[in-house]
CSV table of C-alpha atoms and ligand atoms in Angstrom, one decimal:
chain,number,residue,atom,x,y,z
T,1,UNK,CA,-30.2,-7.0,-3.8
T,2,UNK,CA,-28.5,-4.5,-5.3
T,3,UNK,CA,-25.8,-5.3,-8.4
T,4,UNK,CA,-22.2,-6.3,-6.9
T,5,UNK,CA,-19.2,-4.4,-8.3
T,6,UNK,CA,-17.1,-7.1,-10.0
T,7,UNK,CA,-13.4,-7.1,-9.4
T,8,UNK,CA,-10.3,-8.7,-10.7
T,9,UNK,CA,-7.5,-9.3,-8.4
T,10,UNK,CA,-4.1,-9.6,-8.5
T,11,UNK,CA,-1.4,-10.0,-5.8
T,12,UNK,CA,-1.4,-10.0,-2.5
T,13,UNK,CA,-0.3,-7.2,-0.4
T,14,UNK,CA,1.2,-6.9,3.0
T,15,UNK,CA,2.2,-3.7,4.4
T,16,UNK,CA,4.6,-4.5,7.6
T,17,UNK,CA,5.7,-1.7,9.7
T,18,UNK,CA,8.3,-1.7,12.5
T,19,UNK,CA,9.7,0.1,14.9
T,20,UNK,CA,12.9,-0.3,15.5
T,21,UNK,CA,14.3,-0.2,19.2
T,22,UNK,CA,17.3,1.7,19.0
T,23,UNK,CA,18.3,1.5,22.9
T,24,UNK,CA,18.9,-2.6,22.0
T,25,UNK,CA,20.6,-1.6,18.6
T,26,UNK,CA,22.8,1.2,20.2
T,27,UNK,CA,23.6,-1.6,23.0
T,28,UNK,CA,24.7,-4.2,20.7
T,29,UNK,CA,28.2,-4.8,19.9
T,30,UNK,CA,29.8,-3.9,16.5
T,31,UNK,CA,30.0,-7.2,15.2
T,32,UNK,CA,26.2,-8.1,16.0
T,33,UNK,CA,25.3,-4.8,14.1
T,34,UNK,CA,27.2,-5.9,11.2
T,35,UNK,CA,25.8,-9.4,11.3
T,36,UNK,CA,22.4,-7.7,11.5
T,37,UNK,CA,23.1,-5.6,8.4
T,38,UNK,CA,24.3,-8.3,6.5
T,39,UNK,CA,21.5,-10.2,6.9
T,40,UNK,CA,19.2,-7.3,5.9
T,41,UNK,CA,21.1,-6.8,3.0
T,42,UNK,CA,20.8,-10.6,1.6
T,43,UNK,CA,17.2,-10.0,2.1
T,44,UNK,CA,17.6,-6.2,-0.2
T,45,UNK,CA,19.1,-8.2,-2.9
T,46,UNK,CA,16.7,-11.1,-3.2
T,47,UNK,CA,13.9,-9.2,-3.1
T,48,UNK,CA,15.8,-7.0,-5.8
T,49,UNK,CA,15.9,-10.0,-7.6
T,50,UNK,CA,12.6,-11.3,-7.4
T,51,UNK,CA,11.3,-8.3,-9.1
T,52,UNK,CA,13.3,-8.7,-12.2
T,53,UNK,CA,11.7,-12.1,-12.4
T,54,UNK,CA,8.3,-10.4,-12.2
T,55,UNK,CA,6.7,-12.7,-9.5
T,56,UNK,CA,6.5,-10.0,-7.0
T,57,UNK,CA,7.8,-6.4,-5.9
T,58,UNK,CA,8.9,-5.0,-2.6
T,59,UNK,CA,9.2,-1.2,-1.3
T,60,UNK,CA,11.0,0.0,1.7
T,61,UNK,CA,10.2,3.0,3.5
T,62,UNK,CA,11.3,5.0,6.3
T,63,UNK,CA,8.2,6.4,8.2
T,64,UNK,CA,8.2,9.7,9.8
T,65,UNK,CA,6.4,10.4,12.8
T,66,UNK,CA,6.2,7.6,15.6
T,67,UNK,CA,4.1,5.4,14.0
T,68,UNK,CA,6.9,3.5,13.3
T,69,UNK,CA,9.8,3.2,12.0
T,70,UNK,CA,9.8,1.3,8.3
T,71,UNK,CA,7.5,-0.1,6.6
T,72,UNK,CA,8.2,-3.0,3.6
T,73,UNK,CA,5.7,-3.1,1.3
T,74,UNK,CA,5.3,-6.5,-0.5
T,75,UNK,CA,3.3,-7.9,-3.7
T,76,UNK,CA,3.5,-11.5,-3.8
T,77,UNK,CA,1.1,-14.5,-6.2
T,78,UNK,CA,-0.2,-15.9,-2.8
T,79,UNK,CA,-0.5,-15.4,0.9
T,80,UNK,CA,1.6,-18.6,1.3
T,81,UNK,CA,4.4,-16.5,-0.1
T,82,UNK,CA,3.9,-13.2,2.4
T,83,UNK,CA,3.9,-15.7,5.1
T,84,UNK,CA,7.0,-17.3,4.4
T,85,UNK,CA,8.3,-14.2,4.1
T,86,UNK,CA,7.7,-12.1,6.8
T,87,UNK,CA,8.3,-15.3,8.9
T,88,UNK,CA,12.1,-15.4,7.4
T,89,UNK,CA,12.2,-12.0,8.1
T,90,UNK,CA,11.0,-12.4,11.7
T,91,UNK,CA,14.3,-15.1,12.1
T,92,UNK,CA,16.6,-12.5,11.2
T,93,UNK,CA,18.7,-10.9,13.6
T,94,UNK,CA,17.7,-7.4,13.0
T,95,UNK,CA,14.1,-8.5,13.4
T,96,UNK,CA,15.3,-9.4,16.9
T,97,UNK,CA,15.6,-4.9,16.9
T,98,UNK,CA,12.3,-4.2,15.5
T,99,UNK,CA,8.9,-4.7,17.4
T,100,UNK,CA,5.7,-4.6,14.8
T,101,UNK,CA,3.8,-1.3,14.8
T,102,UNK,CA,1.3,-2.7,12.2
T,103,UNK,CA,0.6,-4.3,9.4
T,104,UNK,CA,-2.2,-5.2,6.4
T,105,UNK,CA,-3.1,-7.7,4.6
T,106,UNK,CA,-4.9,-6.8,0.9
T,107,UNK,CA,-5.1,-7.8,-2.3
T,108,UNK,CA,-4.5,-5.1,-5.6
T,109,UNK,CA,-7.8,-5.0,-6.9
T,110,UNK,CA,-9.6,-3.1,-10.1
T,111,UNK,CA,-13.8,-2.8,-10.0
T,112,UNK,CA,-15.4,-2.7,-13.2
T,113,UNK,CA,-16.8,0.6,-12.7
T,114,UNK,CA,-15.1,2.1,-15.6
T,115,UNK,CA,-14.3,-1.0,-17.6
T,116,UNK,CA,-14.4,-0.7,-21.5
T,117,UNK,CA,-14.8,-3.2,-24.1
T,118,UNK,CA,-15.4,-7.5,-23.5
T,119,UNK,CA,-13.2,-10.1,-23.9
T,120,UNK,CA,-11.2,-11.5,-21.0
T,121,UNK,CA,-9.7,-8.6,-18.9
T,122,UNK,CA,-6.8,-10.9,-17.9
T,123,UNK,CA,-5.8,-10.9,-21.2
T,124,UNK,CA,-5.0,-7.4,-21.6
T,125,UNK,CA,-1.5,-6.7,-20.9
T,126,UNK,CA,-2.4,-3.2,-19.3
T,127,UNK,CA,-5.1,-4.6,-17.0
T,128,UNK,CA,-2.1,-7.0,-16.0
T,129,UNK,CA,0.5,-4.6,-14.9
T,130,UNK,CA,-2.1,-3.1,-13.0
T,131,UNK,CA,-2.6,-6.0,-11.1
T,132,UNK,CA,1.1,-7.2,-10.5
T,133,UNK,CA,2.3,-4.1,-10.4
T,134,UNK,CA,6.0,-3.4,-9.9
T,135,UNK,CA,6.0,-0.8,-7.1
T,136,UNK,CA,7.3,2.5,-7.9
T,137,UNK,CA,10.3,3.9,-6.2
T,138,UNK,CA,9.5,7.3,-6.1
T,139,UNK,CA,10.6,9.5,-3.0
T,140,UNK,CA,7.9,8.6,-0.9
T,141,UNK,CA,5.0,6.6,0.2
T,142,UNK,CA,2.1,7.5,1.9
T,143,UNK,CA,-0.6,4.1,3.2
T,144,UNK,CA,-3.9,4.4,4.5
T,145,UNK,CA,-7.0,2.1,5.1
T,146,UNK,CA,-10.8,3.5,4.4
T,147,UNK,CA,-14.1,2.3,4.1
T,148,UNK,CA,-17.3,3.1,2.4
T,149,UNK,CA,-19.8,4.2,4.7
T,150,UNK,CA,-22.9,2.1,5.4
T,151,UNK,CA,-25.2,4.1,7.3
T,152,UNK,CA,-28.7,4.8,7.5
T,153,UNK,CA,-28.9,7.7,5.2
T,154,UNK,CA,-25.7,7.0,3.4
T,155,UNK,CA,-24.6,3.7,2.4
T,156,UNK,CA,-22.3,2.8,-0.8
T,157,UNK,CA,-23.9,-0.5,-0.8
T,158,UNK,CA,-27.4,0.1,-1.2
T,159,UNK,CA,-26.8,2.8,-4.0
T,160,UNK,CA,-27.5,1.3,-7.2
T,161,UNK,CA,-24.5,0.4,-10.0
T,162,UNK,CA,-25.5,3.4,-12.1
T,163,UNK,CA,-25.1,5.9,-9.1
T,164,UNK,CA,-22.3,4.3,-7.6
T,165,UNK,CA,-20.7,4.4,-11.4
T,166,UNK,CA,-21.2,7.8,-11.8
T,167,UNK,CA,-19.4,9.0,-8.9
T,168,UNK,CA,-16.2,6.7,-9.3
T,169,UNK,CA,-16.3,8.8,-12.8
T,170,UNK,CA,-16.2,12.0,-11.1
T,171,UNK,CA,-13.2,10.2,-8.8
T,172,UNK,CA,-11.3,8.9,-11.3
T,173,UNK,CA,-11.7,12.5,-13.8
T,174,UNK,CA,-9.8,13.6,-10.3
T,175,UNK,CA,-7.6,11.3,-9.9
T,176,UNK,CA,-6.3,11.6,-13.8
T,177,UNK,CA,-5.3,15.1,-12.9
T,178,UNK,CA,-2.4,14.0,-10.9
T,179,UNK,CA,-1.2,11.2,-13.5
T,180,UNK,CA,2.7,11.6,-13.5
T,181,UNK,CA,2.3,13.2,-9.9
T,182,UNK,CA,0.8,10.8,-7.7
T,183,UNK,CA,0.7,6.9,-8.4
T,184,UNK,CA,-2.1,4.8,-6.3
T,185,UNK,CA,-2.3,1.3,-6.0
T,186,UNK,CA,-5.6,0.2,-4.3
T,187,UNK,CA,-5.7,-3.1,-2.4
T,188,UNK,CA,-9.3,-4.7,-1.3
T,189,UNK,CA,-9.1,-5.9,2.3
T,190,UNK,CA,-13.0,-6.8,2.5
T,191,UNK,CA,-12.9,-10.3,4.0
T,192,UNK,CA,-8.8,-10.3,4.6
T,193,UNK,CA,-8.3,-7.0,6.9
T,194,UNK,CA,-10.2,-4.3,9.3
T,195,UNK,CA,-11.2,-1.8,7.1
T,196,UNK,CA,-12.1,-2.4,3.0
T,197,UNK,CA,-9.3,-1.0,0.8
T,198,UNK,CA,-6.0,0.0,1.9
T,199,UNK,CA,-4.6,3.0,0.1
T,200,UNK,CA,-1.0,3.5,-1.3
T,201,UNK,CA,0.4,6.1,-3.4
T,202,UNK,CA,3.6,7.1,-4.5
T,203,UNK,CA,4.9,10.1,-5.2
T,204,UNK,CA,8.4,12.2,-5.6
T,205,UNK,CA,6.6,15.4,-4.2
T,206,UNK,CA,5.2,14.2,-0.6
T,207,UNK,CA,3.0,17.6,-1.1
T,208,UNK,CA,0.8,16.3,-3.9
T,209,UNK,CA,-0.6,13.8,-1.2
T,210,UNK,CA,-1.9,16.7,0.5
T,211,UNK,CA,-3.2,18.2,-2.5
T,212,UNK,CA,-5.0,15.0,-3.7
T,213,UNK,CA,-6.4,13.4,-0.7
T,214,UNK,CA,-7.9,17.1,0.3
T,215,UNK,CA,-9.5,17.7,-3.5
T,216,UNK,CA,-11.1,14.1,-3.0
T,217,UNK,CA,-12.5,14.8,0.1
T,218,UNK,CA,-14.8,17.6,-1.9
T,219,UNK,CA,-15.6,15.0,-4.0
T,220,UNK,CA,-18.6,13.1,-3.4
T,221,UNK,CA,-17.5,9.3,-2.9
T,222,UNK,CA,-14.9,11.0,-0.1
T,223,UNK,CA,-17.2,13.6,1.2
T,224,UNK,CA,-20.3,11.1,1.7
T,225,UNK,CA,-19.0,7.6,2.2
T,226,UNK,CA,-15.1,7.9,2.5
T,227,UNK,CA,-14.3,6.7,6.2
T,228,UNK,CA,-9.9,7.0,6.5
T,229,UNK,CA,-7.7,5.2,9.2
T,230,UNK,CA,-5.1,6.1,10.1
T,231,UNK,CA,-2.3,8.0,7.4
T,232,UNK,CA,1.5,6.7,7.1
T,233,UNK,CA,4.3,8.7,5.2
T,234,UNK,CA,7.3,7.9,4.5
T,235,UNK,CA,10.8,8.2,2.5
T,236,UNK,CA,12.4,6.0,-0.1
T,237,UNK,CA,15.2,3.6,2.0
T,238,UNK,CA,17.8,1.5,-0.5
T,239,UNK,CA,20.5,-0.5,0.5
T,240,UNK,CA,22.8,3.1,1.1
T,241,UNK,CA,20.1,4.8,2.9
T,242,UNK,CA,19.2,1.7,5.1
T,243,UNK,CA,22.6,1.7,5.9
T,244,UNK,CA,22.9,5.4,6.7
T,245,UNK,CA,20.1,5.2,9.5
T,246,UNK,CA,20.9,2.3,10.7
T,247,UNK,CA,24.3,3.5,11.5
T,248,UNK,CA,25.2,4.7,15.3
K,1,VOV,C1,-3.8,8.9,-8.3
K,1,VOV,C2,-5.0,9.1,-8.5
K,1,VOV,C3,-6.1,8.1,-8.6
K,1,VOV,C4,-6.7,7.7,-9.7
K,1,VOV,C5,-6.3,7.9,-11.1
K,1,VOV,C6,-7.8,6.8,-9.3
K,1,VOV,C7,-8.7,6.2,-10.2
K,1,VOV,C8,-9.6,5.3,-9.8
K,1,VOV,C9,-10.5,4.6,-10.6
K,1,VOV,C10,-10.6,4.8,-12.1
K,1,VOV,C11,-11.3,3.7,-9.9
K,1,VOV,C12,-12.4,2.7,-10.4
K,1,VOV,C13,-11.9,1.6,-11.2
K,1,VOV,C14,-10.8,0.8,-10.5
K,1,VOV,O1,-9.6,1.0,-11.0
K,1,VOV,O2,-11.0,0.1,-9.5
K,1,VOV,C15,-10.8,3.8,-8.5
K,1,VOV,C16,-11.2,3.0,-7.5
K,1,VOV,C17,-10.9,3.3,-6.2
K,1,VOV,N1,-10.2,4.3,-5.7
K,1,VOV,FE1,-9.1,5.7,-6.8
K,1,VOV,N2,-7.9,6.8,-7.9
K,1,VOV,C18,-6.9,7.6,-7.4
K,1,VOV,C19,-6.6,7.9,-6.1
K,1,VOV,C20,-7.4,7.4,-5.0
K,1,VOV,C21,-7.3,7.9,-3.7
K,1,VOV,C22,-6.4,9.0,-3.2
K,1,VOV,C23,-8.2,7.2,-2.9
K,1,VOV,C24,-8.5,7.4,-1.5
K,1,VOV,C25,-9.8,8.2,-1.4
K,1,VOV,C26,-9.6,9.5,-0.6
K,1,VOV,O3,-10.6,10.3,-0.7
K,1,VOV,O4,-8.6,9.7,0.0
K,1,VOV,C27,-8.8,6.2,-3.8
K,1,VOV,C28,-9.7,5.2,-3.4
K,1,VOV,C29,-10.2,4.3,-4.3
K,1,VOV,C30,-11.0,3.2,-3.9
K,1,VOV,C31,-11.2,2.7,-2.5
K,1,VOV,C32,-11.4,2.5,-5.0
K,1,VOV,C33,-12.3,1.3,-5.1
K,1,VOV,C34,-13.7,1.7,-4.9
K,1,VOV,C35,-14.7,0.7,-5.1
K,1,VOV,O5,-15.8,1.0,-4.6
K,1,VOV,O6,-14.5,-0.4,-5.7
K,1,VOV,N3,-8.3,6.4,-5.1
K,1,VOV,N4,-9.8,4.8,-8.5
């Protein structure tokens, strides 16, 4: 058998994106909206809150396109805590407005591929923030799933450490070239979700997704094994901009 990669996780991850049904939401009354709103809002705050205590982070997006609407993006210690979540979030009255386009369940992960130095990675405060990360609020988002391919002629997992190694070297040499432009935050799914990893970055400049997911698709880990589900984009939502698209 061929050498596992070994990774260190830290929070969970669910990605929960909704459409919202705007003929019930134009149809309710003023005072339902509000209710609604307020609601959300309660929600804003302690999720605001919960991220300056450090035991989580949320994001909130607005999606373009029509594969939904929004998507909240949490981090939380266990998947006892994204339950409870998105289950309080299902009570809410606004929920009642939203239908679920999708939604996945990961974990932030790191592989050793590139690891330097022993000792006990969970000691180092770097390795730490990259596993309870506090998500960015840059401009936008963009979320997608992928596998490595395991076919015949090409499959990640029977390629040994060494080889495997060398091309997550040549990926993360590209990756490094966007540091300060694009932000990723890679989440295993393998056991949890469909596909193996879901995807997110951040960025202020939605174009240097393009520019970064096309380079990486000449490199060799994309062009040989990278398999990609489906892409979701979006814009940074706070409480004012919620507030502004919600409004009829
Ligand atoms: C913003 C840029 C960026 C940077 C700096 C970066 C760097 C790195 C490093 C150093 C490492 C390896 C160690 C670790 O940290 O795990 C990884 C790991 C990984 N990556 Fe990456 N990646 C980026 C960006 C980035 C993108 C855009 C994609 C999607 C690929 C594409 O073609 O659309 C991706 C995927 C992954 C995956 C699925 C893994 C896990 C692979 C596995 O087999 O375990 N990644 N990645």
């Amino acid at each position: 058998m061929n050498e596992a990669t070994l990774t260190l996780e830290g929070w969970y991850a669910l990605h929960d994106f909704r459409t919202i049904d705007w003929t019930a939401w134009k149809a309710a009354d003023d005072e339902e909206r509000a209710g609604a709103l307020e609601e959300l809002h309660t929600f804003l705050k302690e999720w605001e809150l919960m991220e300056e205590s450090k035991t989580g982070s949320t994001a909130v997006y607005s999606i373009v396109g029509q594969k939904a609407d929004l998507v909240f993006m949490h981090l939380r210690e266990s998947l006892e805590e994204l339950n409870a979540l998105e289950t309080a979030f299902n009570k809410t009255t606004f929920a009642e407005y939203t239908t679920k386009a999708y939604s996945y369940v990961s974990v932030v992960e790191l592989s050793n591929y590139l690891a330097s130095g022993g000792g006990d990675p969970k000691a180092n405060p770097e390795v730490m923030a990259r596993l309870q990360p506090i998500l960015p609020k840059t401009n936008h988002i963009c979320f997608y799933p992928m596998n490595k391919k395991r076919d015949l002629t090409d499959n990640w997992y029977m390629l040994t450490m060494e080889e495997r190694r060398e091309m997550m070297r040549s990926h993360g040499l590209i990756g490094r070239s966007y540091a300060g432009k694009v932000k990723q935050i890679i989440t295993g799914s393998v056991g949890l979700d469909d596909w193996e990893w879901g995807v997110t970055l951040f960025a202020d400049d939605a174009l240097q997704f393009k520019k970064l997911v096309y380079e990486m698709r000449f490199d060799e880990v994309s062009a040989r094994f990278g398999e990609f589900g489906a892409f979701y984009v979006g814009n940074l939502l706070n409480a004012e901009r919620l507030d502004e698209m919600l409004k009829v």
